[in-house]
Each structure stands twice: as structure tokens, then as C-alpha cells.
CSV table of C-alpha atoms in Angstrom, one decimal:
chain,number,residue,atom,x,y,z
S,1,UNK,CA,105.6,128.7,65.9
S,2,UNK,CA,107.1,131.9,67.2
S,3,UNK,CA,110.6,131.1,68.5
S,4,UNK,CA,110.9,134.2,70.6
S,5,UNK,CA,107.5,135.3,71.8
S,6,UNK,CA,107.3,132.9,74.7
S,7,UNK,CA,110.7,134.0,76.0
S,8,UNK,CA,109.8,137.6,75.6
S,9,UNK,CA,106.6,137.1,77.6
S,10,UNK,CA,108.0,135.3,80.6
S,11,UNK,CA,111.7,136.1,80.5
S,12,UNK,CA,113.0,137.2,83.9
S,13,UNK,CA,114.2,140.6,82.4
S,14,UNK,CA,110.8,141.2,80.8
S,15,UNK,CA,108.7,144.1,82.0
S,16,UNK,CA,105.4,143.2,83.8
S,17,UNK,CA,102.5,142.8,81.3
S,18,UNK,CA,99.0,144.0,82.1
S,19,UNK,CA,97.8,140.5,82.4
S,20,UNK,CA,100.7,139.6,84.7
S,21,UNK,CA,100.0,142.6,87.0
S,22,UNK,CA,96.3,141.7,87.2
S,23,UNK,CA,97.3,138.1,88.0
S,24,UNK,CA,99.7,139.2,90.7
S,25,UNK,CA,97.1,141.5,92.3
S,26,UNK,CA,94.5,138.7,92.2
S,27,UNK,CA,97.0,136.2,93.8
S,28,UNK,CA,97.9,138.6,96.6
S,29,UNK,CA,94.2,139.3,97.2
S,30,UNK,CA,93.5,135.6,97.3
S,31,UNK,CA,96.4,135.1,99.7
S,32,UNK,CA,95.0,137.9,102.0
S,33,UNK,CA,91.6,136.3,102.0
S,34,UNK,CA,93.0,132.9,102.8
S,35,UNK,CA,95.1,134.3,105.6
S,36,UNK,CA,92.0,135.8,107.2
S,37,UNK,CA,90.4,132.4,107.2
S,38,UNK,CA,93.5,130.4,108.3
S,39,UNK,CA,94.5,132.7,111.1
S,40,UNK,CA,91.4,131.7,113.0
S,41,UNK,CA,92.9,128.3,113.5
S,42,UNK,CA,96.7,128.9,112.8
S,43,UNK,CA,99.2,131.2,114.5
S,44,UNK,CA,99.9,134.6,112.9
S,45,UNK,CA,103.4,133.4,111.9
S,46,UNK,CA,101.9,131.3,109.1
S,47,UNK,CA,100.7,134.3,107.1
S,48,UNK,CA,104.1,135.0,105.4
S,49,UNK,CA,104.0,131.4,104.1
S,50,UNK,CA,100.7,132.0,102.4
S,51,UNK,CA,101.9,135.2,100.9
S,52,UNK,CA,105.2,133.6,99.9
S,53,UNK,CA,103.1,131.0,97.9
S,54,UNK,CA,101.4,133.8,96.0
S,55,UNK,CA,104.7,135.4,95.2
S,56,UNK,CA,106.1,132.1,94.0
S,57,UNK,CA,103.1,131.4,91.7
S,58,UNK,CA,103.3,135.0,90.3
S,59,UNK,CA,107.0,134.7,89.5
S,60,UNK,CA,106.7,131.3,88.0
S,61,UNK,CA,103.7,132.2,85.9
S,62,UNK,CA,104.5,135.8,84.8
S,63,UNK,CA,108.3,136.4,85.3
S,64,UNK,CA,110.6,137.9,87.9
S,65,UNK,CA,109.5,141.5,87.8
S,66,UNK,CA,105.9,140.5,88.2
S,67,UNK,CA,106.9,138.2,91.1
S,68,UNK,CA,108.8,141.2,92.6
S,69,UNK,CA,105.7,143.3,92.2
S,70,UNK,CA,103.7,140.5,93.9
S,71,UNK,CA,106.3,140.5,96.7
S,72,UNK,CA,105.9,144.2,97.3
S,73,UNK,CA,102.1,143.9,97.3
S,74,UNK,CA,102.3,140.9,99.7
S,75,UNK,CA,104.6,142.9,102.0
S,76,UNK,CA,102.1,145.8,102.0
S,77,UNK,CA,99.1,143.6,102.5
S,78,UNK,CA,100.7,141.6,105.3
S,79,UNK,CA,101.7,144.9,107.0
S,80,UNK,CA,98.2,146.5,106.5
S,81,UNK,CA,96.1,143.5,107.6
S,82,UNK,CA,98.2,141.4,109.9
S,83,UNK,CA,100.8,143.6,111.7
S,84,UNK,CA,100.0,145.8,114.6
S,85,UNK,CA,98.6,148.4,114.3
S,86,UNK,CA,96.2,146.8,111.9
S,87,UNK,CA,94.8,148.7,108.9
S,88,UNK,CA,97.8,151.0,108.8
S,89,UNK,CA,101.2,150.8,107.2
S,90,UNK,CA,103.1,151.8,110.3
S,91,UNK,CA,105.0,149.3,112.4
S,92,UNK,CA,105.0,149.4,116.2
S,93,UNK,CA,107.6,146.8,117.1
S,94,UNK,CA,111.1,146.7,115.5
S,95,UNK,CA,111.0,143.0,115.3
S,96,UNK,CA,108.0,143.2,113.1
S,97,UNK,CA,109.9,145.6,110.8
S,98,UNK,CA,112.7,143.1,110.6
S,99,UNK,CA,110.3,140.2,109.9
S,100,UNK,CA,108.7,142.2,107.1
S,101,UNK,CA,112.1,143.1,105.6
S,102,UNK,CA,113.2,139.5,105.7
S,103,UNK,CA,109.9,138.4,104.2
S,104,UNK,CA,110.3,141.0,101.4
S,105,UNK,CA,113.9,139.8,100.7
S,106,UNK,CA,112.8,136.1,100.8
S,107,UNK,CA,109.9,136.8,98.5
S,108,UNK,CA,112.1,138.7,96.0
S,109,UNK,CA,114.7,135.9,96.1
S,110,UNK,CA,112.0,133.3,95.7
S,111,UNK,CA,110.5,135.2,92.7
S,112,UNK,CA,113.9,135.5,91.1
S,113,UNK,CA,114.6,131.8,91.4
S,114,UNK,CA,111.1,130.8,90.2
S,115,UNK,CA,111.4,133.2,87.3
S,116,UNK,CA,114.8,132.0,86.2
S,117,UNK,CA,113.7,128.3,86.5
S,118,UNK,CA,110.6,129.1,84.4
S,119,UNK,CA,112.8,130.9,81.8
S,120,UNK,CA,115.2,127.9,81.7
S,121,UNK,CA,112.3,125.5,81.3
S,122,UNK,CA,110.9,127.5,78.5
S,123,UNK,CA,114.3,127.8,76.8
S,124,UNK,CA,114.7,124.1,77.0
S,125,UNK,CA,111.3,123.5,75.6
S,126,UNK,CA,112.1,126.0,72.8
S,127,UNK,CA,115.3,124.2,72.0
S,128,UNK,CA,113.5,120.9,71.9
S,129,UNK,CA,110.8,122.4,69.5
S,130,UNK,CA,113.5,123.8,67.3
S,131,UNK,CA,115.4,120.6,67.2
S,132,UNK,CA,112.2,118.8,66.3
S,133,UNK,CA,111.6,121.3,63.6
S,134,UNK,CA,115.1,120.9,62.1
S,135,UNK,CA,114.8,117.1,62.3
S,136,UNK,CA,111.4,117.2,60.5
S,137,UNK,CA,112.9,119.6,57.9
S,138,UNK,CA,115.9,117.4,57.3
S,139,UNK,CA,113.6,114.4,56.8
S,140,UNK,CA,111.4,116.3,54.5
S,141,UNK,CA,114.3,117.6,52.4
S,142,UNK,CA,115.8,114.1,52.1
S,143,UNK,CA,112.6,112.9,50.2
S,144,UNK,CA,112.7,115.9,47.8
S,145,UNK,CA,114.2,115.2,44.3
S,146,UNK,CA,113.2,118.5,42.5
S,147,UNK,CA,114.0,122.1,43.0
S,148,UNK,CA,110.3,122.9,43.4
S,149,UNK,CA,109.9,120.3,46.1
S,150,UNK,CA,112.9,121.6,48.0
S,151,UNK,CA,111.6,125.1,47.7
S,152,UNK,CA,108.1,124.2,49.0
S,153,UNK,CA,109.6,122.2,51.9
S,154,UNK,CA,111.9,125.1,52.9
S,155,UNK,CA,109.1,127.6,52.9
S,156,UNK,CA,106.8,125.4,55.0
S,157,UNK,CA,109.4,124.9,57.7
S,158,UNK,CA,110.7,128.4,57.6
S,159,UNK,CA,107.2,129.8,58.1
S,160,UNK,CA,106.8,127.4,61.0
S,161,UNK,CA,110.1,128.4,62.5
S,162,UNK,CA,109.4,132.2,62.5
S,163,UNK,CA,105.7,132.0,63.2
S,164,UNK,CA,104.9,134.1,60.1
S,165,UNK,CA,105.1,134.0,56.3
S,166,UNK,CA,107.9,132.9,54.0
S,167,UNK,CA,108.3,133.2,50.3
S,168,UNK,CA,110.8,131.9,47.7
S,169,UNK,CA,111.3,133.8,44.5
S,170,UNK,CA,113.0,132.3,41.4
S,171,UNK,CA,114.5,134.8,39.0
S,172,UNK,CA,116.1,134.5,35.6
S,173,UNK,CA,117.6,137.4,33.7
S,174,UNK,CA,116.2,139.6,36.6
S,175,UNK,CA,112.7,138.5,35.8
S,176,UNK,CA,110.5,136.6,38.2
S,177,UNK,CA,110.0,133.0,37.1
S,178,UNK,CA,108.1,131.6,40.0
S,179,UNK,CA,107.0,132.4,43.6
S,180,UNK,CA,106.4,129.8,46.3
S,181,UNK,CA,104.9,131.0,49.5
S,182,UNK,CA,103.8,129.6,52.9
S,183,UNK,CA,101.2,129.6,54.2
S,184,UNK,CA,99.4,129.3,50.9
S,185,UNK,CA,98.2,132.5,49.4
S,186,UNK,CA,101.1,134.7,50.4
S,187,UNK,CA,101.6,137.4,47.7
S,188,UNK,CA,104.2,140.0,47.0
S,189,UNK,CA,103.4,143.7,46.3
S,190,UNK,CA,105.4,146.2,44.3
S,191,UNK,CA,107.7,147.2,47.2
S,192,UNK,CA,108.4,143.5,47.9
S,193,UNK,CA,109.4,142.9,44.3
S,194,UNK,CA,111.7,145.9,44.3
S,195,UNK,CA,113.3,144.5,47.4
S,196,UNK,CA,113.7,141.1,45.7
S,197,UNK,CA,115.4,142.8,42.7
S,198,UNK,CA,117.8,144.7,45.0
S,199,UNK,CA,118.7,141.6,46.9
S,200,UNK,CA,119.3,139.7,43.6
S,201,UNK,CA,121.4,142.5,42.2
S,202,UNK,CA,123.6,143.1,45.2
S,203,UNK,CA,123.7,139.5,46.6
S,204,UNK,CA,123.1,140.9,50.1
S,205,UNK,CA,120.5,140.6,52.9
S,206,UNK,CA,117.9,143.3,52.9
S,207,UNK,CA,116.0,143.8,56.2
S,208,UNK,CA,112.3,144.5,56.3
S,209,UNK,CA,111.1,148.1,56.7
S,210,UNK,CA,110.4,149.3,60.2
S,211,UNK,CA,106.7,149.5,61.2
S,212,UNK,CA,105.2,152.7,59.9
S,213,UNK,CA,107.9,153.1,57.2
S,214,UNK,CA,107.5,152.5,53.5
S,215,UNK,CA,109.2,149.4,52.1
S,216,UNK,CA,108.9,145.7,52.0
S,217,UNK,CA,107.5,143.8,55.0
S,218,UNK,CA,109.8,140.9,54.2
S,219,UNK,CA,113.4,140.4,55.0
S,220,UNK,CA,115.1,139.0,51.9
S,221,UNK,CA,118.1,136.7,51.8
S,222,UNK,CA,120.0,135.6,48.6
S,223,UNK,CA,119.8,131.8,48.9
S,224,UNK,CA,121.4,130.6,45.6
S,225,UNK,CA,122.8,132.1,42.4
S,226,UNK,CA,124.1,130.4,39.3
S,227,UNK,CA,124.7,132.2,36.1
S,228,UNK,CA,121.7,134.4,35.2
S,229,UNK,CA,119.4,132.5,37.7
S,230,UNK,CA,118.9,133.5,41.4
S,231,UNK,CA,116.9,132.2,44.3
S,232,UNK,CA,115.7,134.7,46.9
S,233,UNK,CA,114.0,133.9,50.2
S,234,UNK,CA,111.9,136.3,52.1
S,235,UNK,CA,110.3,136.0,55.6
S,236,UNK,CA,108.1,138.1,57.8
S,237,UNK,CA,107.2,137.2,61.3
S,238,UNK,CA,107.1,138.1,65.0
S,239,UNK,CA,110.1,139.1,67.1
S,240,UNK,CA,112.7,136.3,67.3
S,241,UNK,CA,115.1,135.3,69.9
S,242,UNK,CA,118.8,134.5,69.4
S,243,UNK,CA,117.9,130.8,69.3
S,244,UNK,CA,115.2,131.5,66.7
S,245,UNK,CA,117.8,133.4,64.5
S,246,UNK,CA,120.1,130.4,64.7
S,247,UNK,CA,117.3,128.1,63.6
S,248,UNK,CA,116.3,130.5,60.8
S,249,UNK,CA,119.9,130.4,59.5
S,250,UNK,CA,120.0,126.6,59.8
S,251,UNK,CA,116.8,126.3,57.7
S,252,UNK,CA,118.2,128.6,55.0
S,253,UNK,CA,121.5,126.9,55.0
S,254,UNK,CA,120.0,123.4,54.7
S,255,UNK,CA,117.6,124.6,52.0
S,256,UNK,CA,120.5,126.0,50.0
S,257,UNK,CA,122.5,122.8,50.4
S,258,UNK,CA,119.5,120.7,49.3
S,259,UNK,CA,119.0,122.9,46.2
S,260,UNK,CA,122.7,122.4,45.3
S,261,UNK,CA,122.2,118.7,45.9
S,262,UNK,CA,119.2,118.5,43.6
S,263,UNK,CA,121.0,120.6,41.0
S,264,UNK,CA,124.1,118.4,41.1
S,265,UNK,CA,121.9,115.3,40.9
S,266,UNK,CA,120.2,116.6,37.8
S,267,UNK,CA,123.6,117.4,36.3
S,268,UNK,CA,124.9,114.0,37.2
S,269,UNK,CA,121.8,112.4,35.7
S,270,UNK,CA,122.2,114.4,32.5
S,271,UNK,CA,125.9,113.3,32.4
S,272,UNK,CA,124.9,109.7,32.8
S,273,UNK,CA,122.3,110.1,30.1
S,274,UNK,CA,125.0,111.5,27.7
S,275,UNK,CA,127.3,108.7,28.7
S,276,UNK,CA,124.6,106.1,28.2
S,277,UNK,CA,123.8,107.7,24.8
S,278,UNK,CA,127.4,107.5,23.8
S,279,UNK,CA,127.5,103.9,25.0
S,280,UNK,CA,124.4,103.0,22.9
S,281,UNK,CA,125.8,104.8,19.9
S,282,UNK,CA,129.1,102.8,20.2
S,283,UNK,CA,127.1,99.6,20.6
S,284,UNK,CA,124.9,100.6,17.6
S,285,UNK,CA,127.9,101.3,15.4
S,286,UNK,CA,129.6,98.1,16.4
S,287,UNK,CA,126.4,96.1,15.8
S,288,UNK,CA,125.7,97.9,12.5
S,289,UNK,CA,129.2,97.1,11.3
S,290,UNK,CA,128.7,93.5,12.1
S,291,UNK,CA,125.1,93.1,10.9
S,292,UNK,CA,125.7,95.0,7.7
S,293,UNK,CA,129.0,93.4,6.9
S,294,UNK,CA,127.9,89.8,7.3
S,295,UNK,CA,125.1,89.8,4.7
S,296,UNK,CA,127.0,92.1,2.4
S,297,UNK,CA,130.0,89.8,2.5
S,298,UNK,CA,127.8,86.8,1.7
S,299,UNK,CA,126.1,88.6,-1.1
S,300,UNK,CA,129.4,89.9,-2.5
S,301,UNK,CA,131.0,86.5,-2.3
S,302,UNK,CA,128.1,84.8,-4.1
S,303,UNK,CA,127.9,87.5,-6.8
S,304,UNK,CA,131.7,87.3,-7.3
S,305,UNK,CA,131.6,83.6,-7.6
S,306,UNK,CA,128.8,83.6,-10.1
S,307,UNK,CA,130.5,86.3,-12.2
S,308,UNK,CA,133.9,84.6,-12.2
S,309,UNK,CA,132.8,81.0,-12.7
S,310,UNK,CA,129.5,81.5,-14.3
S,311,UNK,CA,128.4,78.5,-16.5
S,312,UNK,CA,131.4,76.5,-15.3
S,313,UNK,CA,129.6,75.8,-12.0
S,314,UNK,CA,127.0,73.1,-11.6
S,315,UNK,CA,123.4,74.2,-11.8
S,316,UNK,CA,122.8,73.1,-8.2
S,317,UNK,CA,125.8,75.2,-6.9
S,318,UNK,CA,124.5,78.3,-8.8
S,319,UNK,CA,121.1,77.8,-7.3
S,320,UNK,CA,122.5,77.6,-3.8
S,321,UNK,CA,124.4,80.9,-4.4
S,322,UNK,CA,121.3,82.6,-5.7
S,323,UNK,CA,119.3,81.3,-2.7
S,324,UNK,CA,122.1,82.7,-0.4
S,325,UNK,CA,121.9,86.0,-2.1
S,326,UNK,CA,118.1,86.1,-1.7
S,327,UNK,CA,118.2,85.1,2.0
S,328,UNK,CA,121.0,87.6,2.9
S,329,UNK,CA,119.2,90.4,0.9
S,330,UNK,CA,116.0,89.7,2.8
S,331,UNK,CA,117.9,89.6,6.1
S,332,UNK,CA,119.6,93.0,5.2
S,333,UNK,CA,116.2,94.4,4.2
S,334,UNK,CA,114.6,93.4,7.5
S,335,UNK,CA,117.4,94.9,9.5
S,336,UNK,CA,117.3,98.2,7.6
S,337,UNK,CA,113.5,98.3,8.0
S,338,UNK,CA,113.8,97.8,11.8
S,339,UNK,CA,116.5,100.4,12.0
S,340,UNK,CA,114.5,103.0,10.1
S,341,UNK,CA,111.3,102.2,12.0
S,342,UNK,CA,113.1,102.5,15.4
S,343,UNK,CA,114.6,105.8,14.2
S,344,UNK,CA,111.1,107.0,13.4
S,345,UNK,CA,109.9,106.2,16.8
S,346,UNK,CA,112.8,107.8,18.6
S,347,UNK,CA,112.4,110.9,16.6
S,348,UNK,CA,108.9,111.2,17.9
S,349,UNK,CA,107.2,111.1,14.5
S,350,UNK,CA,103.4,111.0,15.0
S,351,UNK,CA,101.9,107.6,14.3
S,352,UNK,CA,98.9,107.6,12.0
S,353,UNK,CA,96.1,105.7,13.6
S,354,UNK,CA,93.2,104.4,11.5
S,355,UNK,CA,90.6,101.7,12.0
S,356,UNK,CA,92.4,98.4,11.5
S,357,UNK,CA,91.2,94.9,11.2
S,358,UNK,CA,93.5,92.9,13.6
S,359,UNK,CA,92.8,89.6,11.8
S,360,UNK,CA,94.0,91.1,8.5
S,361,UNK,CA,97.2,92.5,10.1
S,362,UNK,CA,98.0,89.1,11.7
S,363,UNK,CA,97.4,87.2,8.4
S,364,UNK,CA,99.6,89.7,6.6
S,365,UNK,CA,102.4,89.3,9.1
S,366,UNK,CA,102.1,85.5,8.9
S,367,UNK,CA,102.2,85.5,5.1
S,368,UNK,CA,105.3,87.7,5.1
S,369,UNK,CA,107.0,85.4,7.6
S,370,UNK,CA,106.2,82.3,5.5
S,371,UNK,CA,107.8,84.0,2.5
S,372,UNK,CA,110.9,85.0,4.6
S,373,UNK,CA,111.1,81.6,6.4
S,374,UNK,CA,109.8,79.0,4.0
S,375,UNK,CA,111.0,76.2,6.2
S,376,UNK,CA,109.3,77.4,9.3
S,377,UNK,CA,105.8,76.2,10.2
S,378,UNK,CA,103.5,79.1,11.2
S,379,UNK,CA,100.1,78.2,12.7
S,380,UNK,CA,97.2,80.7,13.0
S,381,UNK,CA,94.3,80.7,15.5
S,382,UNK,CA,92.0,83.6,14.9
S,383,UNK,CA,88.4,83.9,16.2
S,384,UNK,CA,85.8,85.3,13.7
S,385,UNK,CA,84.7,88.3,15.8
S,386,UNK,CA,87.8,90.3,16.6
S,387,UNK,CA,86.8,94.0,16.7
S,388,UNK,CA,88.6,96.8,15.0
S,389,UNK,CA,91.3,98.8,16.7
S,390,UNK,CA,92.8,102.3,16.0
S,391,UNK,CA,96.4,101.6,15.0
S,392,UNK,CA,99.0,102.0,12.3
S,393,UNK,CA,98.6,98.9,10.3
S,394,UNK,CA,102.1,99.0,8.8
S,395,UNK,CA,103.9,99.4,12.2
S,396,UNK,CA,101.7,96.8,13.9
S,397,UNK,CA,102.4,94.3,11.1
S,398,UNK,CA,106.2,95.0,11.4
S,399,UNK,CA,106.0,94.5,15.2
S,400,UNK,CA,104.2,91.1,14.7
S,401,UNK,CA,106.7,90.1,12.0
S,402,UNK,CA,109.6,90.9,14.4
S,403,UNK,CA,108.0,88.7,17.1
S,404,UNK,CA,107.6,85.9,14.5
S,405,UNK,CA,111.2,86.4,13.3
S,406,UNK,CA,112.4,86.2,16.9
S,407,UNK,CA,110.4,83.0,17.5
S,408,UNK,CA,111.6,81.4,14.3
S,409,UNK,CA,115.2,82.1,15.2
S,410,UNK,CA,114.9,80.2,18.5
S,411,UNK,CA,112.4,77.4,17.5
S,412,UNK,CA,113.9,73.9,17.0
S,413,UNK,CA,113.6,72.3,13.6
S,414,UNK,CA,110.0,71.1,13.0
S,415,UNK,CA,108.5,73.1,15.9
S,416,UNK,CA,105.8,75.5,14.8
S,417,UNK,CA,105.4,79.2,15.7
S,418,UNK,CA,101.8,79.8,16.8
S,419,UNK,CA,99.9,83.1,16.3
S,420,UNK,CA,96.6,83.6,18.1
S,421,UNK,CA,94.3,86.4,19.0
S,422,UNK,CA,91.5,86.9,21.5
S,423,UNK,CA,89.3,89.8,22.6
S,424,UNK,CA,86.8,90.9,25.2
S,425,UNK,CA,85.0,94.1,25.9
S,426,UNK,CA,88.2,95.9,27.1
S,427,UNK,CA,91.1,94.7,25.1
S,428,UNK,CA,92.5,92.6,22.2
S,429,UNK,CA,95.3,90.2,22.9
S,430,UNK,CA,97.7,89.0,20.1
S,431,UNK,CA,100.1,86.2,21.1
S,432,UNK,CA,103.2,84.8,19.4
S,433,UNK,CA,104.5,81.6,20.9
S,434,UNK,CA,107.4,79.3,20.1
S,435,UNK,CA,108.8,76.0,21.4
S,436,UNK,CA,112.4,77.3,21.9
S,437,UNK,CA,114.4,77.3,25.1
S,438,UNK,CA,112.5,80.2,26.6
S,439,UNK,CA,113.9,83.2,28.4
S,440,UNK,CA,115.4,83.1,31.9
S,441,UNK,CA,113.3,85.0,34.5
S,442,UNK,CA,116.0,87.5,35.2
S,443,UNK,CA,116.1,88.5,31.5
S,444,UNK,CA,112.4,88.8,30.8
S,445,UNK,CA,112.3,92.6,31.2
S,446,UNK,CA,115.7,93.2,29.5
S,447,UNK,CA,114.7,91.5,26.3
S,448,UNK,CA,112.8,94.7,25.3
S,449,UNK,CA,115.8,96.9,25.8
S,450,UNK,CA,117.6,98.4,22.8
S,451,UNK,CA,120.7,96.5,21.7
S,452,UNK,CA,120.1,93.7,24.2
S,453,UNK,CA,120.2,90.2,22.6
S,454,UNK,CA,121.0,86.7,23.6
S,455,UNK,CA,121.6,85.5,20.1
S,456,UNK,CA,125.2,85.3,18.7
S,457,UNK,CA,124.2,87.6,15.9
S,458,UNK,CA,121.7,90.5,15.8
S,459,UNK,CA,121.6,94.1,16.9
S,460,UNK,CA,118.8,93.8,19.5
S,461,UNK,CA,116.4,96.2,17.9
S,462,UNK,CA,113.5,93.9,17.0
S,463,UNK,CA,111.8,93.6,20.4
S,464,UNK,CA,112.7,97.1,21.4
S,465,UNK,CA,110.9,98.3,18.2
S,466,UNK,CA,107.9,96.1,19.2
S,467,UNK,CA,107.7,97.7,22.6
S,468,UNK,CA,108.0,101.2,21.1
S,469,UNK,CA,105.2,100.6,18.6
S,470,UNK,CA,102.8,99.0,21.1
S,471,UNK,CA,103.5,101.8,23.6
S,472,UNK,CA,102.8,104.4,20.9
S,473,UNK,CA,99.5,102.7,20.2
S,474,UNK,CA,98.5,102.9,23.9
S,475,UNK,CA,98.9,99.2,24.5
S,476,UNK,CA,101.3,96.9,26.4
S,477,UNK,CA,103.6,94.0,25.4
S,478,UNK,CA,104.9,91.4,27.8
S,479,UNK,CA,106.6,88.0,28.0
S,480,UNK,CA,104.1,85.7,29.6
S,481,UNK,CA,104.2,82.0,30.6
S,482,UNK,CA,103.6,79.7,27.6
S,483,UNK,CA,100.1,78.3,27.1
S,484,UNK,CA,101.4,74.7,27.0
S,485,UNK,CA,104.0,72.9,29.1
S,486,UNK,CA,106.5,72.4,26.3
S,487,UNK,CA,108.6,75.4,27.3
S,488,UNK,CA,109.3,78.3,24.9
S,489,UNK,CA,108.5,81.9,24.9
S,490,UNK,CA,105.1,83.6,24.6
S,491,UNK,CA,104.9,87.3,23.7
S,492,UNK,CA,101.5,89.0,24.1
S,493,UNK,CA,100.5,92.4,22.7
S,494,UNK,CA,97.4,93.9,24.4
S,495,UNK,CA,95.6,96.8,22.7
S,496,UNK,CA,92.6,98.7,24.0
S,497,UNK,CA,89.3,97.7,22.4
S,498,UNK,CA,87.1,100.6,21.1
S,499,UNK,CA,83.4,100.6,22.0
S,500,UNK,CA,81.1,99.4,19.2
S,501,UNK,CA,79.4,102.7,18.8
S,502,UNK,CA,82.8,104.4,18.4
S,503,UNK,CA,83.7,102.0,15.6
S,504,UNK,CA,80.5,102.6,13.7
């Protein structure tokens, strides 16, 4: 949309255009022909009204000066064809001269009024178009969350505002990093890049070269600068009005503000991430101190008691202390294993994926859990035809053990923990289900977060580790409704099944 071309074409100060002159001549000729027809049935005094209509249409359609030209042509035509002596430009009666003079003045005034009204109507329409453009631009900017998105939106609306081309250039260390143009396909030549460099270096507006002169065809504005990075905007279009210049400045100003907003949002997000990382680190240190100190204190106390009392203690008491040492050592070992495995995942260490028999992994996890929790009943339900999957057997076994550990911790005495597996052509599902109190609906997503736990003890890494492992293997883990109505929690791991020909 050219903000100034319409005003330039029909503005009341604008010089007559060839099309306007031709239109005025045609309208006066048509008025002359119409008067020849109408004067057969109407008095001669009606002729000026017909010519006045032609003048009014010319002024409203092509501007004041074209309307004034039409008024002069109408004056001459009326004098030549309808004022005695006919077919001459002389006037016999003084009253006819006065009438023609009044007609010319009235026609000129009518043309002036019509031209100004047309100009005001066009200006109002332009203002409405510009307000619509700015409104659409603001709405577009509000939905952008990245610097690239803001730049593309600014270029689209800037090109529309000027009815030409717009380009945004990102520089870093005086080197061009990216160029975004509108319409698509806009390119910069060597002279344009020199102008961009000059604008970035001086931080000032550089106007486009005049037609026929060497230099850039774009006018470049410095939009934003921070450190060694700079954002330069260039535009090239048709002649613009004062209103168009205001809109152009508004677009550039809003684009710069939006870029600052996105930059500040990114910095705020980074600051929040750092704060969250510090919070997690504090929570980790606090949990580590508790979860390491508790088993170590139990082990130290048992060992000290055995060393100091020795054979003076009853055999049953010594056995209880040894069992306590064994249990706390196992608990400490599982905790350290989870911590090391989670560290491995967070560090982005590549997971080795080989063909794994899911049934073997499930049996190994169950056997390990039976050793760790000898008083917990663990039931297995495995079909005979589970296909192989590509996975890290050790990490998958650790994830299943963590689920069994979590289920055993919440299961009531005598209630079993059930492990099951099922498969179809697309996926393999491994479920671990307990008969504990279950998880409230509002916490079912949070249970997989790091350091989140509802237990009085525990660092909250077990389920987070499970989700990290499963995600790294390309699968999903979810807390689903239990298969039976006795309550409890049911965690299901779903892994993609490989085609049989791939497994061969």
C-alpha cells in the first residue's frame, strides 16, 4: 500500500495528469452533446447546469486544477455553441458576458469544493488504512516470541506501509549474520551492504541515492544496537506523504520496542533458569545431606556398637545390627546409583542402544528387587512372545527397579507389587502396579519432576530418572489408572516396537 500515491494523484494542489485532462475534455464534450439534445425541450438557461455537472465530476474525480480546466473548457464550449453569435467566441450582449463570468466563477468554486472534499475523503481513508495497518502490526507483534519472528513481522508490515520493499539486516562484529526481506526474494547488492555498514558504524539514518545516482536504493535506519550486535532496517518504495512518514516511524518504533521486549524476556527467562538451577542445587544439597547422613549414621552406629560390645551382645542383637548395616548399605548404594545415572543423563552422555530382550530385563529387575526387599511380594506376568527392543539394558533395568522400589515403599504389608508386559505391532508396554494409596490427580504430572517427593524421606530422583531414561530411549512413561479397583498406582513404560525384519 502506497501511503502517498493516492494523495499525490488527486490532491487539490496536484497538477493535471494526462488522464485527468483527457477525462475533463471527454466530460465537457459529453455535456456539450447533452445540451444540444436537452435544449430542444428545455430553455437555454439550463445549459450551464449541465456544464456545471461536468465540472463537478472532473474536480471530484481528478482534482481541483483538472476541475478548473474543465470549468474553462465548459465556459468556452458554452460560449461557442450556445451564446449568440453561435460558433464564435465573441459575446453580443453584456448580460451574456456577465452570465458567462458568473458561470466560470461558480464552476471554479464548485471544482475547488469538490476537489477539497475528495482530498479530505481520501485522507480519511488513508488514515483509516494506516490505523488498520498499525493495529494489525501490533496484534502480529504481540504473538511473536523470538527476534526472528519480530523481524519478519516488522518487515511484512513495513513493506505494506510504504508500498515497496523492506529488509532487516543483523550484524555482529560488523559482519552480516542474517537478512530478512519482504516481499520474499529481496536481496542486497554491494552498494546496499556498504550503506548498511555505514549506518551501523555511525548509528545514523542514511537516505537512498537519488534516481540516476550511484548508491543504495534503500534508506537505512539503525533500529537496535547492543554491544557488538546491530540491527539495521532498510526500505525502498514510492513517494510518501507526511502521514505515511508518521506510520513508517511508528512501525520502526514498535518493531524496536518489540525486539527489546523479546530480548528482555529472553534475559528474564535465562535469569529464571539460573535461579531455578540454584534452587535445585540447594534442594539437592539439602536432600543429599539428609539421605546420605541417615544411612551413614545407622551404619556407623551399628558398627560402633558391634566393635565396642562385640561378644557381650546376644547373638540375636548382633544379627539385627548386621541386617541394619546391610539394609542401609543397600539403600545408600541405590541412592548413589540413581544419582550417578541421573548425572549421566543430564550430562547428555550418549546411551548405548542394543537389541534387548524385554522379558529378561523385567526378570532381572524383579530378582534384584526381591533381594533388596525380601519381605515384599513381587508378581510377574509376562507373555511368551515379547519382541526385542533397541535399548540400554542396564538403564532400563534401573528404571524398572526404581518403579518397583517406589511401589514397595507405598504398598501396605502383604500387598504384592505386580509387574506385567504386553506388546502389539507398534509398541511394548511394561507396567508396575501397587496397592498403595495412589497419587492425587493434581500431582500425577509432578511426580516425575526432579526432587519432588511425597515421602517423608527420599530425594525425589527415582521417577525423574525413569522419565529421563525412557525419553532417551524414544518412549513414554505415564501414571495410568490401576487395572483393578483396589486403588494404588500404575506406572506404564511404552517403547516403540521394531519391525520383525529389522530385528532379524
